[in-house]
Coordinates of C-alpha atoms in Angstrom, one line a residue:
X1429 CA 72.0 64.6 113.7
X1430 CA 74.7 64.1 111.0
X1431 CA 76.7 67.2 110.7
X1432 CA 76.3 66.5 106.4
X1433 CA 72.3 67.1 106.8
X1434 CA 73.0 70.6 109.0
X1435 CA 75.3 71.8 106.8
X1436 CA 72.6 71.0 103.8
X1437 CA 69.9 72.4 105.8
X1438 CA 71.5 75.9 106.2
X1439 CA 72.5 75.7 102.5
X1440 CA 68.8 75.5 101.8
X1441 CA 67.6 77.9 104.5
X1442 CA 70.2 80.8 103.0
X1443 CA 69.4 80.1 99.1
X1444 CA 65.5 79.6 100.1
X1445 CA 66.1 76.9 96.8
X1446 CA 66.7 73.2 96.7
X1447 CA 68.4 74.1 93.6
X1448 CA 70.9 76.7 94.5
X1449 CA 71.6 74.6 97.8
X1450 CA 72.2 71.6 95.6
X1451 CA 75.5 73.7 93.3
X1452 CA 76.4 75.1 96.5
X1453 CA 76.8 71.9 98.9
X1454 CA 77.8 70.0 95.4
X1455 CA 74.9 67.3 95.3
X1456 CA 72.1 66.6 93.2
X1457 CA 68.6 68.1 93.9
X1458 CA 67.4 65.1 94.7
X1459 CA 69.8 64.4 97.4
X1460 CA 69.4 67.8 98.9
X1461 CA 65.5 67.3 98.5
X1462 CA 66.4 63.4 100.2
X1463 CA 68.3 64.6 103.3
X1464 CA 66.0 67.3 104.0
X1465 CA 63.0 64.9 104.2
X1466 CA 64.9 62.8 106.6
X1467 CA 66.2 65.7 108.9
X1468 CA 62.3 66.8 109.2
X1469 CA 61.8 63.1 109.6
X1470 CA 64.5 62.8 112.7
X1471 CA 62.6 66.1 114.0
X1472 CA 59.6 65.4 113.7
X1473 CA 58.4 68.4 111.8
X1474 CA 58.7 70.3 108.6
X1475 CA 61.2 73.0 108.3
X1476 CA 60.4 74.2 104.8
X1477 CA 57.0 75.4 103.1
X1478 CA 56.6 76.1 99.4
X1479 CA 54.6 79.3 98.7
X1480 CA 54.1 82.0 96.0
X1481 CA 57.5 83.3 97.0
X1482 CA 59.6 80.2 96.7
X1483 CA 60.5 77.9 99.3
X1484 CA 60.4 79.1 103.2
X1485 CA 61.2 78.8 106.4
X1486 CA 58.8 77.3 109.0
X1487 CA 58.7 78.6 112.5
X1488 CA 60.6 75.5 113.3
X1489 CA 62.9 76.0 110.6
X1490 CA 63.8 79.9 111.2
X1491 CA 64.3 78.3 115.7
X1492 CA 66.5 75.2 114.0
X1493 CA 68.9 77.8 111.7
X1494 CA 70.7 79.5 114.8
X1495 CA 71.1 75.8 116.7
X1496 CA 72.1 74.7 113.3
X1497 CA 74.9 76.9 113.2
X1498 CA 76.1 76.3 116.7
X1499 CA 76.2 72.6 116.2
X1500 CA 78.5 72.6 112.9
X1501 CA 81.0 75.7 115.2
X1502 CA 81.4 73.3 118.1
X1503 CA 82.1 70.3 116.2
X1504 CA 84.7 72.1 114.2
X1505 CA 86.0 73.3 117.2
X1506 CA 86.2 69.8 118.7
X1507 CA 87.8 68.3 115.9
X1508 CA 90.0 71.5 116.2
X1509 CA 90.6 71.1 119.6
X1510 CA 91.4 67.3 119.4
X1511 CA 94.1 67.9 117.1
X1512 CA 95.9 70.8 118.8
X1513 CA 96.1 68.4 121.9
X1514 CA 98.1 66.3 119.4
X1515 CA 100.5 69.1 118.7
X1516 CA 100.2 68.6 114.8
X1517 CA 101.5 71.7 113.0
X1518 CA 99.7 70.3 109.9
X1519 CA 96.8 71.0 108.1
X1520 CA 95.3 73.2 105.5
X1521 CA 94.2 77.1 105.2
X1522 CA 91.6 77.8 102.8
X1523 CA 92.1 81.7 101.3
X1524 CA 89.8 83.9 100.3
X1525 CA 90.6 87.4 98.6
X1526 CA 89.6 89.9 96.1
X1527 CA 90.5 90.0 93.1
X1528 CA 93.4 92.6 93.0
X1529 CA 94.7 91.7 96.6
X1530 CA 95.2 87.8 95.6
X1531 CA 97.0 89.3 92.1
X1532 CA 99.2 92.2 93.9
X1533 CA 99.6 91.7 97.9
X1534 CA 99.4 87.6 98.2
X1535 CA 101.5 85.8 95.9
X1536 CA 104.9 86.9 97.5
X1537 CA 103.7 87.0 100.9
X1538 CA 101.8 83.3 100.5
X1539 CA 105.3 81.7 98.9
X1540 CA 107.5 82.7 102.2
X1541 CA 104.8 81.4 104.4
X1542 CA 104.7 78.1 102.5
X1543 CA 108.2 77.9 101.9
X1544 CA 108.4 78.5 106.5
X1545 CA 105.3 76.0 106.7
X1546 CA 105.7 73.3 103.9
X1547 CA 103.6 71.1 105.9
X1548 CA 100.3 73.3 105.6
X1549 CA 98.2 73.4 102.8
X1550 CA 97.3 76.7 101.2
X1551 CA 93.8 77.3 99.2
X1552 CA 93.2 80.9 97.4
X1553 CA 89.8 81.6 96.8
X1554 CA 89.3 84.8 94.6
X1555 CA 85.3 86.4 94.3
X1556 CA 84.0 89.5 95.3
X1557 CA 83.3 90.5 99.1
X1558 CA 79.8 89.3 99.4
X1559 CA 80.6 86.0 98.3
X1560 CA 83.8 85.7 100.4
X1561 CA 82.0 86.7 103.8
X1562 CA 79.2 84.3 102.9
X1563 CA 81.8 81.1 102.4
X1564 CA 83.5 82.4 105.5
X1565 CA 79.7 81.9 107.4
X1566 CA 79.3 78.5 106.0
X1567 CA 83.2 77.5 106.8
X1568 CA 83.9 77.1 103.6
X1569 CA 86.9 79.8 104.0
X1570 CA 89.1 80.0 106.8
X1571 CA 90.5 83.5 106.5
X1572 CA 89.0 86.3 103.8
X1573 CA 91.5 89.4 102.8
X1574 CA 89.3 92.3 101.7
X1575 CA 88.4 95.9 102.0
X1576 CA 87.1 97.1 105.1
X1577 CA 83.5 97.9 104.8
X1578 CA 82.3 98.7 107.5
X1579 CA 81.2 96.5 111.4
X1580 CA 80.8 92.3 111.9
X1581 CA 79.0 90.6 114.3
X1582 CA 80.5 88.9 117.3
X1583 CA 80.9 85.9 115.4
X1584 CA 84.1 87.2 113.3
X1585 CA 87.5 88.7 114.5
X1586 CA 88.6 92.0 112.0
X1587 CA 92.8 93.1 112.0
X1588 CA 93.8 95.8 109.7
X1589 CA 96.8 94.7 108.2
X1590 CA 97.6 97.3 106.1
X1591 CA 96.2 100.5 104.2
X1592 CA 95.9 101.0 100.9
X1593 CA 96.1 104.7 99.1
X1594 CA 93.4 105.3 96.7
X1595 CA 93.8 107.3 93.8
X1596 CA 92.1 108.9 90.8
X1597 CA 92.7 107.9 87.5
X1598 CA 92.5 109.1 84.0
X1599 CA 92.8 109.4 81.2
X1600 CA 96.3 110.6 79.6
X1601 CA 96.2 114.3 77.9
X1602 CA 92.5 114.7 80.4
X1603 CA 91.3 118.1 81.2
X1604 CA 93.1 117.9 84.8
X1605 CA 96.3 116.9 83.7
X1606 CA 98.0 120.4 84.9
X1607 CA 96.0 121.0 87.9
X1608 CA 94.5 119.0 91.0
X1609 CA 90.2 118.8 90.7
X1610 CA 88.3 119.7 93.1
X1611 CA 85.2 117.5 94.1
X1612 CA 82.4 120.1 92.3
X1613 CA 84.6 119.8 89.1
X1614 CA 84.8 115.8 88.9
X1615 CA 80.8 116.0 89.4
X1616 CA 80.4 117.2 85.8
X1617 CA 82.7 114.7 84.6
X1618 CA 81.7 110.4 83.6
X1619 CA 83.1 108.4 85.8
X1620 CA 83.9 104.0 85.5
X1621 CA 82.6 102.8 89.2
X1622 CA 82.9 99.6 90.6
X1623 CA 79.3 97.8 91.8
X1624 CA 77.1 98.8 94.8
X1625 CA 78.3 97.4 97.8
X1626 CA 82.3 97.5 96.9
X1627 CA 84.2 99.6 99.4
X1628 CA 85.6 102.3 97.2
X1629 CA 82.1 102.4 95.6
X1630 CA 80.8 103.5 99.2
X1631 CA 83.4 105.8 99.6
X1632 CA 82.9 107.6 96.1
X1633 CA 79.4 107.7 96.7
X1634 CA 79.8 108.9 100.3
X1635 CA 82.2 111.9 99.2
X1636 CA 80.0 113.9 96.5
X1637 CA 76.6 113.5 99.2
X1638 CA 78.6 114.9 102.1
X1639 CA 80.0 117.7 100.0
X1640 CA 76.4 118.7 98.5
X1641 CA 77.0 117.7 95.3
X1642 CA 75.1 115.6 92.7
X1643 CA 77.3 112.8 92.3
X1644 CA 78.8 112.2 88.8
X1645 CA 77.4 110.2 85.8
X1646 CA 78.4 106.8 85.4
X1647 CA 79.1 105.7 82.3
X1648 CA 79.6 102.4 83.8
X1649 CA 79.9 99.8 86.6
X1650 CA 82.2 97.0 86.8
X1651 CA 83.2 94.2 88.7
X1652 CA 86.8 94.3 88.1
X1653 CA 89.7 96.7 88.7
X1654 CA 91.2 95.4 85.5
X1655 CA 88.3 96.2 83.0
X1656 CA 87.8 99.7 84.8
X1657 CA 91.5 100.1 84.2
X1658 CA 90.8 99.3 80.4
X1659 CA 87.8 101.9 80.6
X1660 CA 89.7 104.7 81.3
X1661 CA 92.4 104.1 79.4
X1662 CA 89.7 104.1 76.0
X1663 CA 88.5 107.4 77.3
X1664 CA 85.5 106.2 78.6
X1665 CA 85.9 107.9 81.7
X1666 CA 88.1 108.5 85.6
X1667 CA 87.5 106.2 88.6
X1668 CA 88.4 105.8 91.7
X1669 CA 90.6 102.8 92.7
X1670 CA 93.0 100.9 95.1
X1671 CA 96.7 102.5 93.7
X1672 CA 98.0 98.5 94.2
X1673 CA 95.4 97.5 91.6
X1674 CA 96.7 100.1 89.0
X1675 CA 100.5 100.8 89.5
X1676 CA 101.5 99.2 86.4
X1677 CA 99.6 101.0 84.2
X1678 CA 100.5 103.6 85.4
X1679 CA 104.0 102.8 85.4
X1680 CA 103.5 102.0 81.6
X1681 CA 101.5 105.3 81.0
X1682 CA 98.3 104.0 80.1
X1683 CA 96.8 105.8 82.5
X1684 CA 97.1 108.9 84.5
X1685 CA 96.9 109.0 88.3
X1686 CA 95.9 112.1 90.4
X1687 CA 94.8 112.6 94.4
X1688 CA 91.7 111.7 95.2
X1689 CA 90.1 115.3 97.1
X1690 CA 87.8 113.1 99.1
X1691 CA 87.5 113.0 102.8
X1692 CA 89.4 109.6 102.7
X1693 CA 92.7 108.8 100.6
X1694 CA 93.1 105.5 102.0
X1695 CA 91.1 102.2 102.6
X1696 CA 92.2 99.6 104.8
X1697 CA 93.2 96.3 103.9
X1698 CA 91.6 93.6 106.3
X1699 CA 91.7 90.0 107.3
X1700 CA 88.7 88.6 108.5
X1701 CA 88.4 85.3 110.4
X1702 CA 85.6 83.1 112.9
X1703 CA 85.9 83.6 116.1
X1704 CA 86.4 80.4 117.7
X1705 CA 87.8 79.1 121.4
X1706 CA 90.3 76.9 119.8
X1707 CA 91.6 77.9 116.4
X1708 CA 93.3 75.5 114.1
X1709 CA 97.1 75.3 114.9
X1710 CA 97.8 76.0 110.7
X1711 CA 95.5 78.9 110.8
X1712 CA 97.0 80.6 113.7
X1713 CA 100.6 80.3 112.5
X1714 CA 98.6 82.6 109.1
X1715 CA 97.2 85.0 111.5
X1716 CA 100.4 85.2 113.1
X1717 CA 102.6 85.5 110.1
X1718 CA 99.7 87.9 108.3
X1719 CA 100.1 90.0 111.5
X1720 CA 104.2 90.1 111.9
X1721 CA 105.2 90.7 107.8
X1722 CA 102.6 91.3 105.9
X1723 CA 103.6 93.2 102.7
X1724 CA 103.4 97.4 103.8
X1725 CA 101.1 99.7 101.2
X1726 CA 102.6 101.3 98.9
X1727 CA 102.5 104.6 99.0
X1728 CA 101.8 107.4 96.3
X1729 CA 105.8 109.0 95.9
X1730 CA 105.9 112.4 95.7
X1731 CA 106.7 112.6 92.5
X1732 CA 105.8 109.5 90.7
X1733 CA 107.3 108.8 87.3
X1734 CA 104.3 109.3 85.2
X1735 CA 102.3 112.0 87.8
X1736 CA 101.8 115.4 87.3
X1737 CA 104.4 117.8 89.2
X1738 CA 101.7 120.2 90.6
X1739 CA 102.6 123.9 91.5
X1740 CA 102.3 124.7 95.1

């Protein structure tokens, strides 16, 4: 059972599509549509069935997914194994982050790790955090930097490396530029939120429902830190964000920052990783390094050069 139709296979079974497998293992349909043929072929049943829904899972398929999986983990950590043995301190890392972590917290950090480990290859994938936990399943990602959002299964390993302090931003010359808000006060006000799902999302959510309180029109949802920055600084609204993703505009005075009066003024910064028995001799030294001098959060200063002083 060639490791190539397993990994094809699961590609299929998690897009329930022979044409979303086919742009995510990089083939043509028709290969995807070949190989899975011949894996039914080798088992001597079919794994997929075509109904009014799309394309799913047999009985045989949904037993095959889970032995699937274990097949491609303990070949990788064969291969993995086998080159540890050698001592080889070479290799590759692939990277995955979020946006505003690979722009603000990486870049310095990854240079004096490659400059220590010139040997080792590094690879930065930047999407959002459902897309990076779902190429760290398939192996497609070694390590992912994200938000923490909450538990893993037993197949992943979580560290907190760092937190991050989140603040509220606004417009300049906004109604709460001379006083801190309160939580019942920022309900009445629009607010730029990023998607459903996203960390701080959860946690601005999270904050108006325990206090009571409707929560706040959105006047809109984005993706990116960046374009919510933009927002607010057009008047379109506040939002709540990761201070690393903001400080320079800040620092330029494009926008206004103030404390965040929810429950939690922080969000930690984690790396996530597959748990294995062996891990890849390149990959531990990034654990290891990730671990030791990974670049501290910055932290809100008491009087930041374009704050608000407020009276105690």
């Amino acid at each position: 059972m060639h490791p190539r139709l397993l990994k094809t296979f699961l590609a299929v079974a998690h897009n329930r599509s022979f044409t979303r497998a086919a742009d995510e293992v990089h083939l043509a349909q028709s290969s995807v549509s070949d190989q899975m043929q011949t894996l039914e072929a080798e088992l001597g049943t079919a794994l997929f069935v075509r109904s009014r829904h799309g394309l799913e899972l047999t009985q045989a398929g949904q037993v095959f997914v889970s032995y699937a999986e274990e097949i491609l983990v303990l070949a990788d950590e064969a291969r993995i194994a086998v080159t540890a043995a050698g001592g080889s301190k070479t290799g590759s890392v692939n990277i995955g982050a979020l946006e505003t972590i690979a722009a603000v917290r990486l870049p310095e950090w990854l240079a004096g790790f490659q400059s220590a480990h010139p040997d080792i290859a590094l690879r930065l994938k930047v999407a959002g955090t459902g897309e990076l936990m779902r190429k760290l399943e398939a192996g497609e990602l070694d390590v992912v930097f994200c938000f923490d959002n909450g538990g893993l299964d037993e197949r992943f390993v979580k560290r907190v490396v760092c937190k991050e302090v989140l603040v509220l931003v606004t417009p300049t010359g906004g109604a709460f530029d001379l006083r801190k808000p309160d939580l019942a006060e920022l309900a009445t006000n629009n607010f730029l939120a990023t998607e459903v799902g996203c960390v701080y999302r959860n946690m601005f959510d999270k904050a108006f429902v325990e206090a009571g309180l409707a929560p706040p029109r959105l006047a809109a949802e984005a993706g990116s830190i960046g374009a919510i920055v933009r927002l607010v600084a057009a008047g379109a609204g506040m939002g709540l964000v990761p201070r690393l993703g903001v400080v320079d505009a800040i620092d330029r005075g494009e926008i206004n920052e103030l404390p965040w009066p929810g429950p939690s003024q922080t969000v930690p910064l984690v790396m996530i990783w597959r748990r294995r028995r062996v891990q890849p001799p390149s990959l531990k030294l990034l654990l290891a390094a990730a671990s030791e001098g990974f670049a501290p959060a910055r932290s809100v200063d008491a009087h930041p050069r374009h704050a608000v002083r407020f009276p105690s």
